[in-house]
mmCIF file of C-alpha atoms and ligand atoms in Angstrom:
data_model
loop_
_atom_site.group_PDB
_atom_site.id
_atom_site.type_symbol
_atom_site.label_atom_id
_atom_site.label_comp_id
_atom_site.label_asym_id
_atom_site.label_seq_id
_atom_site.Cartn_x
_atom_site.Cartn_y
_atom_site.Cartn_z
ATOM 1 C CA MET A 580 0.380 0.273 -0.384
ATOM 2 C CA LYS A 581 1.792 3.360 -1.015
ATOM 3 C CA PRO A 582 0.325 7.164 0.119
ATOM 4 C CA VAL A 583 -1.370 8.463 -3.965
ATOM 5 C CA LYS A 584 -2.676 12.293 -3.486
ATOM 6 C CA VAL A 585 -6.036 11.153 -4.644
ATOM 7 C CA TRP A 586 -8.986 14.859 -3.539
ATOM 8 C CA ASP A 587 -7.161 18.264 -4.553
ATOM 9 C CA PRO A 588 -7.233 21.129 -2.782
ATOM 10 C CA ALA A 589 -10.770 22.354 -4.629
ATOM 11 C CA VAL A 590 -12.877 19.354 -3.813
ATOM 12 C CA ARG A 591 -11.112 19.517 -0.063
ATOM 13 C CA LEU A 592 -12.288 22.543 0.741
ATOM 14 C CA THR A 593 -15.464 23.245 -1.979
ATOM 15 C CA HIS A 594 -16.470 19.585 0.736
ATOM 16 C CA LEU A 595 -15.254 21.892 4.117
ATOM 17 C CA ALA A 596 -16.752 24.480 2.890
ATOM 18 C CA MET A 597 -21.023 23.314 2.354
ATOM 19 C CA GLY A 598 -19.895 21.465 5.670
ATOM 20 C CA VAL A 599 -20.097 24.777 7.184
ATOM 21 C CA LEU A 600 -22.550 26.885 5.070
ATOM 22 C CA VAL A 601 -24.762 23.917 5.320
ATOM 23 C CA LEU A 602 -24.264 24.316 9.623
ATOM 24 C CA GLY A 603 -24.688 27.504 9.190
ATOM 25 C CA ALA A 604 -28.225 28.613 7.098
ATOM 26 C CA PHE A 605 -29.060 25.436 9.271
ATOM 27 C CA LEU A 606 -28.833 28.401 12.607
ATOM 28 C CA THR A 607 -29.744 30.544 10.689
ATOM 29 C CA ALA A 608 -32.538 29.583 8.987
ATOM 30 C CA GLU A 609 -35.558 29.993 11.862
ATOM 31 C CA GLU A 610 -35.267 34.024 13.035
ATOM 32 C CA ASP A 611 -36.838 36.708 11.358
ATOM 33 C CA ASP A 612 -33.359 38.704 11.655
ATOM 34 C CA THR A 613 -30.980 36.115 10.837
ATOM 35 C CA LEU A 614 -33.134 35.774 7.529
ATOM 36 C CA PRO A 615 -30.066 37.732 5.311
ATOM 37 C CA LEU A 616 -27.713 36.176 6.531
ATOM 38 C CA HIS A 617 -28.973 33.230 5.716
ATOM 39 C CA MET A 618 -29.526 34.505 2.292
ATOM 40 C CA LYS A 619 -25.719 35.260 2.427
ATOM 41 C CA LEU A 620 -25.021 31.439 3.700
ATOM 42 C CA GLY A 621 -27.754 29.697 0.859
ATOM 43 C CA LEU A 622 -26.156 32.093 -1.838
ATOM 44 C CA GLY A 623 -22.888 30.694 -1.198
ATOM 45 C CA LEU A 624 -23.433 27.643 -0.502
ATOM 46 C CA LEU A 625 -24.671 27.716 -4.498
ATOM 47 C CA GLY A 626 -21.862 29.386 -5.417
ATOM 48 C CA ILE A 627 -20.380 25.692 -4.397
ATOM 49 C CA VAL A 628 -22.175 24.086 -5.274
ATOM 50 C CA LEU A 629 -21.654 25.656 -8.546
ATOM 51 C CA PHE A 630 -18.538 25.035 -9.045
ATOM 52 C CA ARG A 631 -17.504 21.224 -7.496
ATOM 53 C CA VAL A 632 -20.183 21.123 -10.780
ATOM 54 C CA VAL A 633 -18.337 22.209 -12.948
ATOM 55 C CA TRP A 634 -15.427 20.843 -11.234
ATOM 56 C CA GLY A 635 -16.395 17.738 -11.721
ATOM 57 C CA PHE A 636 -16.089 17.625 -15.952
ATOM 58 C CA VAL A 637 -13.441 19.901 -15.009
ATOM 59 C CA GLY A 638 -10.977 18.982 -12.746
ATOM 60 C CA SER A 639 -8.158 16.720 -11.687
ATOM 61 C CA THR A 640 -8.901 12.808 -12.371
ATOM 62 C CA HIS A 641 -11.259 11.820 -9.622
ATOM 63 C CA ALA A 642 -12.526 14.893 -8.865
ATOM 64 C CA ARG A 643 -14.444 14.543 -11.889
ATOM 65 C CA PHE A 644 -18.358 12.435 -12.098
ATOM 66 C CA SER A 645 -16.838 10.494 -14.685
ATOM 67 C CA ASP A 646 -14.110 8.781 -12.700
ATOM 68 C CA PHE A 647 -17.068 8.106 -9.768
ATOM 69 C CA VAL A 648 -20.325 8.346 -11.094
ATOM 70 C CA LYS A 649 -21.195 4.397 -12.631
ATOM 71 C CA GLY A 650 -24.713 2.198 -13.589
ATOM 72 C CA PRO A 651 -26.731 0.585 -10.850
ATOM 73 C CA LYS A 652 -24.776 -2.505 -11.731
ATOM 74 C CA THR A 653 -21.716 -1.876 -10.701
ATOM 75 C CA VAL A 654 -23.236 -0.042 -7.344
ATOM 76 C CA LEU A 655 -24.875 -3.059 -6.862
ATOM 77 C CA THR A 656 -21.994 -4.856 -6.678
ATOM 78 C CA ALA A 657 -19.420 -2.648 -5.150
ATOM 79 C CA MET A 658 -23.338 -2.917 -2.128
ATOM 80 C CA ARG A 659 -22.900 -6.515 -1.896
ATOM 81 C CA ALA A 660 -19.251 -6.366 -1.048
ATOM 82 C CA MET A 661 -19.924 -4.269 1.247
ATOM 83 C CA VAL A 662 -22.197 -6.603 3.097
ATOM 84 C CA ARG A 663 -19.687 -9.091 2.830
ATOM 85 C CA GLY A 664 -17.310 -7.123 4.265
ATOM 86 C CA LYS A 665 -14.768 -6.664 1.190
ATOM 87 C CA PRO A 666 -14.895 -3.816 -0.332
ATOM 88 C CA ASP A 667 -13.175 -3.353 -3.625
ATOM 89 C CA HIS A 668 -10.465 -0.584 -3.232
ATOM 90 C CA HIS A 669 -11.501 2.265 -4.627
ATOM 91 C CA LEU A 670 -9.504 5.089 -5.474
ATOM 92 C CA GLY A 671 -12.016 7.275 -5.682
ATOM 93 C CA HIS A 672 -15.218 7.459 -4.469
ATOM 94 C CA ASN A 673 -16.550 3.999 -4.566
ATOM 95 C CA PRO A 674 -19.400 3.653 -7.145
ATOM 96 C CA VAL A 675 -22.036 3.948 -3.391
ATOM 97 C CA GLY A 676 -20.300 6.570 -1.914
ATOM 98 C CA ALA A 677 -21.041 8.208 -5.481
ATOM 99 C CA VAL A 678 -24.617 7.922 -5.281
ATOM 100 C CA MET A 679 -24.541 9.818 -2.084
ATOM 101 C CA VAL A 680 -22.255 12.595 -3.251
ATOM 102 C CA VAL A 681 -24.618 13.278 -6.874
ATOM 103 C CA THR A 682 -27.686 13.116 -3.231
ATOM 104 C CA LEU A 683 -26.060 15.073 -1.118
ATOM 105 C CA LEU A 684 -25.145 18.027 -4.875
ATOM 106 C CA VAL A 685 -28.361 17.917 -6.380
ATOM 107 C CA LEU A 686 -30.484 18.363 -3.029
ATOM 108 C CA LEU A 687 -28.366 21.301 -2.489
ATOM 109 C CA GLY A 688 -29.423 22.292 -5.546
ATOM 110 C CA VAL A 689 -33.065 21.986 -4.675
ATOM 111 C CA VAL A 690 -32.512 23.955 -1.239
ATOM 112 C CA THR A 691 -30.207 26.252 -2.875
ATOM 113 C CA LEU A 692 -32.487 26.806 -5.541
ATOM 114 C CA THR A 693 -35.669 26.936 -4.120
ATOM 115 C CA GLY A 694 -34.177 29.622 -1.122
ATOM 116 C CA ILE A 695 -33.377 31.924 -3.382
ATOM 117 C CA THR A 696 -36.944 31.198 -5.842
ATOM 118 C CA MET A 697 -38.383 32.434 -2.756
ATOM 119 C CA GLY A 698 -35.832 35.405 -1.340
ATOM 120 C CA LEU A 699 -36.816 37.025 -4.709
ATOM 121 C CA GLY A 700 -40.790 35.567 -4.953
ATOM 122 C CA PRO A 701 -43.333 38.866 -3.167
ATOM 123 C CA ASP A 702 -43.445 37.678 -0.090
ATOM 124 C CA TRP A 703 -39.716 38.523 0.918
ATOM 125 C CA SER A 704 -40.480 41.595 -1.883
ATOM 126 C CA GLY A 705 -37.572 40.437 -4.142
ATOM 127 C CA PRO A 706 -38.784 41.164 -7.777
ATOM 128 C CA LEU A 707 -40.265 38.258 -9.126
ATOM 129 C CA ALA A 708 -44.058 37.820 -9.326
ATOM 130 C CA MET A 709 -45.437 34.946 -8.660
ATOM 131 C CA SER A 710 -47.717 33.527 -6.765
ATOM 132 C CA LYS A 711 -48.586 33.045 -2.928
ATOM 133 C CA SER A 712 -49.424 29.666 -3.641
ATOM 134 C CA THR A 713 -46.290 28.924 -6.152
ATOM 135 C CA LEU A 714 -44.398 30.394 -3.905
ATOM 136 C CA HIS A 715 -46.197 28.207 -1.168
ATOM 137 C CA ALA A 716 -45.867 24.875 -3.529
ATOM 138 C CA VAL A 717 -41.743 26.211 -3.403
ATOM 139 C CA LYS A 718 -41.366 26.936 0.400
ATOM 140 C CA GLU A 719 -42.513 23.263 0.442
ATOM 141 C CA VAL A 720 -40.034 21.952 -1.356
ATOM 142 C CA HIS A 721 -37.334 24.235 0.204
ATOM 143 C CA GLU A 722 -38.085 23.360 3.701
ATOM 144 C CA GLY A 723 -38.489 19.337 2.343
ATOM 145 C CA ALA A 724 -35.683 19.117 1.126
ATOM 146 C CA ALA A 725 -34.095 21.782 3.893
ATOM 147 C CA GLY A 726 -35.180 18.270 5.570
ATOM 148 C CA ALA A 727 -34.211 15.998 4.008
ATOM 149 C CA LEU A 728 -30.307 16.884 4.142
ATOM 150 C CA PRO A 729 -30.186 16.797 7.791
ATOM 151 C CA VAL A 730 -30.837 12.435 7.525
ATOM 152 C CA LEU A 731 -28.551 12.578 4.421
ATOM 153 C CA ILE A 732 -25.222 13.443 5.927
ATOM 154 C CA VAL A 733 -26.237 11.798 9.080
ATOM 155 C CA LEU A 734 -25.526 8.798 6.584
ATOM 156 C CA HIS A 735 -22.756 9.708 4.793
ATOM 157 C CA VAL A 736 -21.276 10.062 7.134
ATOM 158 C CA LEU A 737 -22.010 6.731 8.427
ATOM 159 C CA GLY A 738 -21.285 5.355 5.173
ATOM 160 C CA VAL A 739 -17.386 6.469 5.135
ATOM 161 C CA ILE A 740 -17.201 5.556 8.591
ATOM 162 C CA LEU A 741 -18.537 1.696 6.971
ATOM 163 C CA SER A 742 -16.172 1.876 5.176
ATOM 164 C CA SER A 743 -12.560 3.048 6.411
ATOM 165 C CA VAL A 744 -12.949 0.258 8.336
ATOM 166 C CA LEU A 745 -14.005 -2.115 5.865
ATOM 167 C CA GLU A 746 -11.472 -0.422 3.876
ATOM 168 C CA ARG A 747 -8.805 -0.428 6.644
ATOM 169 C CA GLN A 748 -8.209 3.554 5.697
ATOM 170 C CA ASN A 749 -8.960 6.583 7.968
ATOM 171 C CA LEU A 750 -11.417 7.744 4.451
ATOM 172 C CA ILE A 751 -12.415 10.967 6.560
ATOM 173 C CA GLY A 752 -7.667 12.191 7.269
ATOM 174 C CA GLY A 753 -7.889 11.799 3.658
ATOM 175 C CA MET A 754 -10.240 13.809 3.128
ATOM 176 C CA VAL A 755 -8.890 16.135 4.977
ATOM 177 C CA THR A 756 -5.418 15.403 2.993
ATOM 178 C CA GLY A 757 -5.944 14.962 -0.374
ATOM 179 C CA PHE A 758 -4.413 11.577 0.380
ATOM 180 C CA LYS A 759 -5.787 7.697 0.207
ATOM 181 C CA ARG A 760 -3.809 4.563 0.169
ATOM 182 C CA ALA A 761 -3.467 2.806 -3.038
ATOM 183 C CA ASP A 762 -2.857 -1.275 -3.554
ATOM 184 C CA ASP A 763 0.664 -1.733 -4.300
ATOM 185 C CA GLY A 764 -0.381 -2.724 -8.010
ATOM 186 C CA HIS A 765 -2.650 0.355 -8.406
ATOM 187 C CA VAL A 766 -1.638 2.841 -11.557
ATOM 188 C CA GLU A 767 -2.617 6.153 -10.840
ATOM 189 C CA PRO A 768 -3.674 8.001 -14.415
ATOM 190 C CA ALA A 769 -2.236 9.931 -15.978
ATOM 191 C CA SER A 770 -3.536 13.647 -14.611
ATOM 192 C CA PRO A 771 -4.828 16.273 -16.780
ATOM 193 C CA GLY A 772 -2.355 18.852 -18.347
ATOM 194 C CA ALA A 773 -1.629 22.162 -15.576
ATOM 195 C CA LEU A 774 -2.709 23.792 -18.395
ATOM 196 C CA ARG A 775 -6.338 22.150 -18.690
ATOM 197 C CA LEU A 776 -6.362 21.832 -15.299
ATOM 198 C CA THR A 777 -5.985 25.345 -14.252
ATOM 199 C CA ALA A 778 -7.903 26.821 -17.805
ATOM 200 C CA GLY A 779 -11.029 24.361 -15.585
ATOM 201 C CA PHE A 780 -10.354 25.847 -12.051
ATOM 202 C CA LEU A 781 -10.777 29.599 -14.031
ATOM 203 C CA MET A 782 -13.676 28.954 -15.660
ATOM 204 C CA ALA A 783 -15.567 27.416 -13.046
ATOM 205 C CA LEU A 784 -14.090 30.144 -10.901
ATOM 206 C CA VAL A 785 -15.848 32.223 -12.404
ATOM 207 C CA LEU A 786 -18.629 30.809 -14.039
ATOM 208 C CA ALA A 787 -19.628 30.272 -9.528
ATOM 209 C CA ALA A 788 -18.688 33.823 -9.208
ATOM 210 C CA ALA A 789 -20.812 35.622 -11.648
ATOM 211 C CA ALA A 790 -24.387 33.258 -10.384
ATOM 212 C CA VAL A 791 -23.309 35.071 -6.855
ATOM 213 C CA PHE A 792 -22.627 38.458 -7.794
ATOM 214 C CA GLY A 793 -26.066 38.711 -9.873
ATOM 215 C CA LEU A 794 -28.176 37.588 -7.535
ATOM 216 C CA TRP A 795 -26.258 38.794 -5.188
ATOM 217 C CA ARG A 796 -27.531 42.222 -6.805
ATOM 218 C CA VAL A 797 -31.291 40.586 -6.863
ATOM 219 C CA LEU A 798 -31.743 39.890 -4.282
ATOM 220 C CA PRO A 799 -32.332 41.449 -0.878
ATOM 221 C CA VAL A 800 -29.196 40.240 0.868
ATOM 222 C CA SER A 801 -27.128 43.511 1.317
ATOM 223 C CA GLU A 802 -29.455 46.303 2.352
ATOM 224 C CA ALA A 803 -29.310 49.140 -0.485
ATOM 225 C CA ALA A 804 -30.988 46.127 -1.873
ATOM 226 C CA ALA A 805 -33.098 46.202 0.575
ATOM 227 C CA ALA A 806 -35.422 49.063 0.651
ATOM 228 C CA PRO A 807 -35.381 49.771 -3.587
ATOM 229 C CA ALA A 808 -36.865 45.828 -3.250
ATOM 230 C CA LEU A 809 -39.896 46.381 -0.869
ATOM 231 C CA LEU A 810 -40.432 49.880 -3.351
ATOM 232 C CA SER A 811 -40.859 47.892 -6.269
ATOM 233 C CA THR A 812 -43.483 45.327 -3.905
ATOM 234 C CA TYR A 813 -45.793 48.610 -3.615
ATOM 235 C CA GLU A 814 -45.486 49.514 -7.093
ATOM 236 C CA ARG A 815 -46.766 46.565 -7.835
ATOM 237 C CA GLU A 816 -49.310 47.254 -5.095
ATOM 238 C CA ALA A 817 -50.008 50.467 -6.464
ATOM 239 C CA ARG A 818 -50.860 50.118 -9.519
ATOM 240 C CA ALA A 819 -53.703 47.608 -8.834
ATOM 241 C CA GLU A 820 -55.188 49.891 -6.808
ATOM 242 C CA SER A 821 -55.077 52.005 -9.819
ATOM 243 C CA PRO A 822 -54.558 51.537 -13.186
ATOM 244 C CA ALA A 823 -53.325 55.341 -13.767
ATOM 245 C CA PHE A 824 -50.652 54.699 -11.033
ATOM 246 C CA THR A 825 -47.158 56.990 -12.631
ATOM 247 C CA GLY A 826 -45.228 56.082 -9.516
ATOM 248 C CA PHE A 827 -43.789 57.560 -6.213
ATOM 249 C CA ASP A 828 -43.840 60.455 -5.116
ATOM 250 C CA ALA A 829 -41.090 61.609 -2.151
ATOM 251 C CA ALA A 830 -42.673 64.878 -2.448
ATOM 252 C CA ARG A 831 -46.577 62.988 -1.769
ATOM 253 C CA GLY A 832 -44.261 60.795 1.192
ATOM 254 C CA ARG A 833 -43.274 64.627 2.965
ATOM 255 C CA THR A 834 -46.850 65.357 3.255
ATOM 256 C CA LEU A 835 -47.832 62.712 4.845
ATOM 257 C CA TYR A 836 -44.516 62.365 7.237
ATOM 258 C CA PHE A 837 -45.647 65.063 9.457
ATOM 259 C CA SER A 838 -50.006 66.183 8.672
ATOM 260 C CA GLU A 839 -51.351 66.199 11.662
ATOM 261 C CA HIS A 840 -54.547 63.766 11.903
ATOM 262 C CA PRO A 841 -56.883 64.267 15.644
ATOM 263 C CA THR A 842 -56.571 62.235 16.896
ATOM 264 C CA LYS A 843 -57.363 60.823 20.317
ATOM 265 C CA ASN A 844 -53.618 62.076 22.305
ATOM 266 C CA GLY A 845 -53.879 64.780 20.860
ATOM 267 C CA PRO A 846 -53.218 65.788 16.478
ATOM 268 C CA THR A 847 -50.196 63.517 15.857
ATOM 269 C CA SER A 848 -48.767 62.930 12.456
ATOM 270 C CA CYS A 849 -45.582 60.387 11.766
ATOM 271 C CA ALA A 850 -43.454 62.885 12.958
ATOM 272 C CA THR A 851 -44.499 62.676 15.918
ATOM 273 C CA CYS A 852 -43.214 59.847 17.452
ATOM 274 C CA HIS A 853 -40.705 59.086 14.416
ATOM 275 C CA ALA A 854 -38.992 63.099 14.916
ATOM 276 C CA ALA A 855 -38.867 65.413 12.054
ATOM 277 C CA ASP A 856 -35.377 65.103 10.991
ATOM 278 C CA ALA A 857 -36.099 61.010 10.602
ATOM 279 C CA ARG A 858 -32.385 60.548 10.409
ATOM 280 C CA GLN A 859 -32.388 61.954 13.844
ATOM 281 C CA PRO A 860 -33.787 58.997 16.975
ATOM 282 C CA GLY A 861 -37.839 58.961 17.890
ATOM 283 C CA LYS A 862 -39.441 58.970 20.491
ATOM 284 C CA SER A 863 -42.966 57.236 21.967
ATOM 285 C CA PRO A 864 -45.640 58.910 24.029
ATOM 286 C CA VAL A 865 -43.991 56.556 26.820
ATOM 287 C CA GLY A 866 -40.249 57.908 26.101
ATOM 288 C CA LYS A 867 -39.127 54.858 24.803
ATOM 289 C CA ARG A 868 -36.646 55.439 21.888
ATOM 290 C CA ILE A 869 -37.437 54.503 18.257
ATOM 291 C CA ASP A 870 -34.188 53.954 15.993
ATOM 292 C CA PRO A 871 -34.274 56.330 13.076
ATOM 293 C CA LEU A 872 -36.084 55.557 10.110
ATOM 294 C CA ALA A 873 -34.402 56.925 7.331
ATOM 295 C CA PRO A 874 -33.127 53.528 5.293
ATOM 296 C CA SER A 875 -29.778 55.476 5.286
ATOM 297 C CA ALA A 876 -29.102 55.866 8.935
ATOM 298 C CA ASN A 877 -30.675 52.713 9.046
ATOM 299 C CA PRO A 878 -29.744 49.777 7.012
ATOM 300 C CA ASP A 879 -32.146 47.631 9.437
ATOM 301 C CA ARG A 880 -35.085 49.575 7.916
ATOM 302 C CA PHE A 881 -37.060 47.874 5.285
ATOM 303 C CA THR A 882 -35.655 45.477 5.093
ATOM 304 C CA ASP A 883 -37.567 42.802 5.770
ATOM 305 C CA ALA A 884 -41.383 43.356 4.713
ATOM 306 C CA ALA A 885 -43.366 41.395 7.424
ATOM 307 C CA LYS A 886 -41.778 44.324 10.159
ATOM 308 C CA ALA A 887 -43.654 47.129 7.211
ATOM 309 C CA THR A 888 -45.963 46.074 6.183
ATOM 310 C CA LYS A 889 -47.180 44.998 10.415
ATOM 311 C CA TRP A 890 -45.442 49.140 11.474
ATOM 312 C CA PHE A 891 -47.410 50.800 8.259
ATOM 313 C CA ASP A 892 -50.950 49.356 9.929
ATOM 314 C CA ARG A 893 -51.094 50.006 13.050
ATOM 315 C CA ASN A 894 -49.320 53.368 13.137
ATOM 316 C CA CYS A 895 -51.180 54.913 9.692
ATOM 317 C CA THR A 896 -54.355 53.091 11.593
ATOM 318 C CA GLN A 897 -53.359 54.655 14.501
ATOM 319 C CA VAL A 898 -52.837 58.307 13.098
ATOM 320 C CA LEU A 899 -55.049 58.189 9.900
ATOM 321 C CA GLY A 900 -57.901 56.014 11.341
ATOM 322 C CA ARG A 901 -57.131 53.679 8.346
ATOM 323 C CA ASN A 902 -54.787 51.663 6.927
ATOM 324 C CA CYS A 903 -53.047 53.573 5.308
ATOM 325 C CA THR A 904 -52.678 52.561 0.175
ATOM 326 C CA ALA A 905 -49.670 50.321 -1.465
ATOM 327 C CA LEU A 906 -48.994 54.552 -2.465
ATOM 328 C CA GLU A 907 -48.451 56.050 0.488
ATOM 329 C CA ARG A 908 -46.695 53.471 2.214
ATOM 330 C CA GLY A 909 -44.496 53.546 -1.485
ATOM 331 C CA ASP A 910 -45.025 57.155 -1.553
ATOM 332 C CA PHE A 911 -43.243 57.958 2.164
ATOM 333 C CA LEU A 912 -40.460 55.329 2.117
ATOM 334 C CA THR A 913 -39.505 57.379 -0.921
ATOM 335 C CA TYR A 914 -39.293 60.012 0.686
ATOM 336 C CA LEU A 915 -37.282 58.590 3.436
ATOM 337 C CA SER A 916 -35.405 57.030 1.099
ATOM 338 C CA SER A 917 -34.601 60.477 -0.230
ATOM 339 C CA LEU A 918 -33.181 61.241 2.839
HETATM 340 C C1 LIG B 536 -46.728 57.424 18.616
HETATM 341 C C2 LIG B 536 -46.306 56.902 18.331
HETATM 342 C C3 LIG B 536 -45.975 56.237 16.553
HETATM 343 C C4 LIG B 536 -47.049 56.889 14.910
HETATM 344 C C5 LIG B 536 -47.864 58.399 15.418
HETATM 345 C C6 LIG B 536 -45.949 56.588 14.252
HETATM 346 N N1 LIG B 536 -45.253 54.858 14.620
HETATM 347 FE FE1 LIG B 536 -44.567 54.427 13.002
HETATM 348 N N2 LIG B 536 -43.576 53.020 14.560
HETATM 349 C C7 LIG B 536 -43.588 53.403 15.736
HETATM 350 C C8 LIG B 536 -43.075 52.096 16.342
HETATM 351 C C9 LIG B 536 -43.115 52.351 18.116
HETATM 352 C C10 LIG B 536 -42.583 51.855 15.152
HETATM 353 C C11 LIG B 536 -41.313 50.438 15.742
HETATM 354 C C12 LIG B 536 -40.152 50.761 16.166
HETATM 355 C C13 LIG B 536 -39.758 49.869 15.765
HETATM 356 O O1 LIG B 536 -38.839 49.682 14.819
HETATM 357 O O2 LIG B 536 -37.693 51.448 15.695
HETATM 358 C C14 LIG B 536 -42.256 51.662 13.841
HETATM 359 C C15 LIG B 536 -41.949 51.431 12.822
HETATM 360 C C16 LIG B 536 -42.465 52.069 12.608
HETATM 361 C C17 LIG B 536 -42.672 51.470 10.576
HETATM 362 C C18 LIG B 536 -41.154 49.843 10.688
HETATM 363 C C19 LIG B 536 -40.374 50.322 9.467
HETATM 364 C C20 LIG B 536 -39.724 48.415 8.957
HETATM 365 O O3 LIG B 536 -38.830 49.265 10.206
HETATM 366 O O4 LIG B 536 -39.349 47.792 8.341
HETATM 367 C C21 LIG B 536 -43.493 52.354 9.171
HETATM 368 C C22 LIG B 536 -42.744 52.601 7.764
HETATM 369 C C23 LIG B 536 -43.911 52.598 10.485
HETATM 370 N N3 LIG B 536 -43.562 52.670 11.637
HETATM 371 C C24 LIG B 536 -45.018 53.518 10.021
HETATM 372 C C25 LIG B 536 -45.441 54.855 10.043
HETATM 373 C C26 LIG B 536 -46.060 55.513 9.672
HETATM 374 C C27 LIG B 536 -46.085 55.352 7.811
HETATM 375 C C28 LIG B 536 -46.713 56.003 10.834
HETATM 376 C C29 LIG B 536 -47.439 58.275 10.294
HETATM 377 C C30 LIG B 536 -48.870 57.389 9.200
HETATM 378 C C31 LIG B 536 -45.908 56.231 11.455
HETATM 379 N N4 LIG B 536 -45.588 55.697 11.171
HETATM 380 C C32 LIG B 536 -46.140 56.927 12.491
HETATM 381 C C33 LIG B 536 -44.442 54.270 17.216
HETATM 382 C C34 LIG B 536 -45.180 55.298 15.439
#
């Protein structure tokens, strides 16, 4: 048995990154405040998966799908050999492990793509027009696939441990160091040349980076993108409210912000609580500090569509005695964004 370099650095790093990003995505999945981070992690994960898939065609010998993806017959034969406790020695992934590798990659693709679809959908105020029921279906798939991940990951780890025992070599260590032991008679197939590997690496990198950066700009992950994303939701709603809608107007939003209305607490405007200068902190009637409402002073503002809706409903009802229209919300946000 001699040590042979099997896993190139790209395989090992993407493997590690997938583990870390999946864990991070799970830890940030439930809470509203961690949603932007969850989306960033998911987007990173999509990039890693894309890179790994391309690398599976242009990478080093054992990184390639053609090296380890085998037909059902070979998989069954390898499974029987494992059950007998005498697995054939495969220098790359064994055919059974390969089924898991492909399943995990497909599942990660489904989870990240459905997650991004949700981010682009109306629920999270993105630019993708989708009906509520479609979005709901996408959400179900996202959560179902994400729920299957831990189960498969546990099976994957158990499979690796079992194979390590059967093959009498440390496969987990191999994925860290890149080395595995080969039979003495093993002849390693010629690796693709350095030039082709470099070109393949750059291609995989550029494709994955282009996808991530393109989506980064349209998804409400960055605070700068969030307010305009919410604005496009209001715009759609305003158009539905009135066919005569031609656009939002900061001046009308300003008027709404400052106009006083009689309430049970006396004449009240939005500025009563939110400060005349919306870049400054405001104060509630009981003296509690309210963080600035203008996104330029408080990047967290209007990054969460559900929160914005809740407060528009509450505060408009309190001040105006009725809900604000989509036109008013859009004008209001346009005014605040101009500050
Ligand atoms: C009685 C005090 C009060 C008045 C008057 C008031 N607000 Fe608010 N507003 C609050 C508080 C409290 C919050 C939530 C605390 C926070 O988010 O910092 C809030 C939050 C909001 C948010 C949430 C923004 C986000 O983070 O997404 C919007 C939108 C909003 N207000 C709109 C209005 C509008 C429009 C008016 C005028 C029609 C108005 N408010 C008047 C107290 C008030």
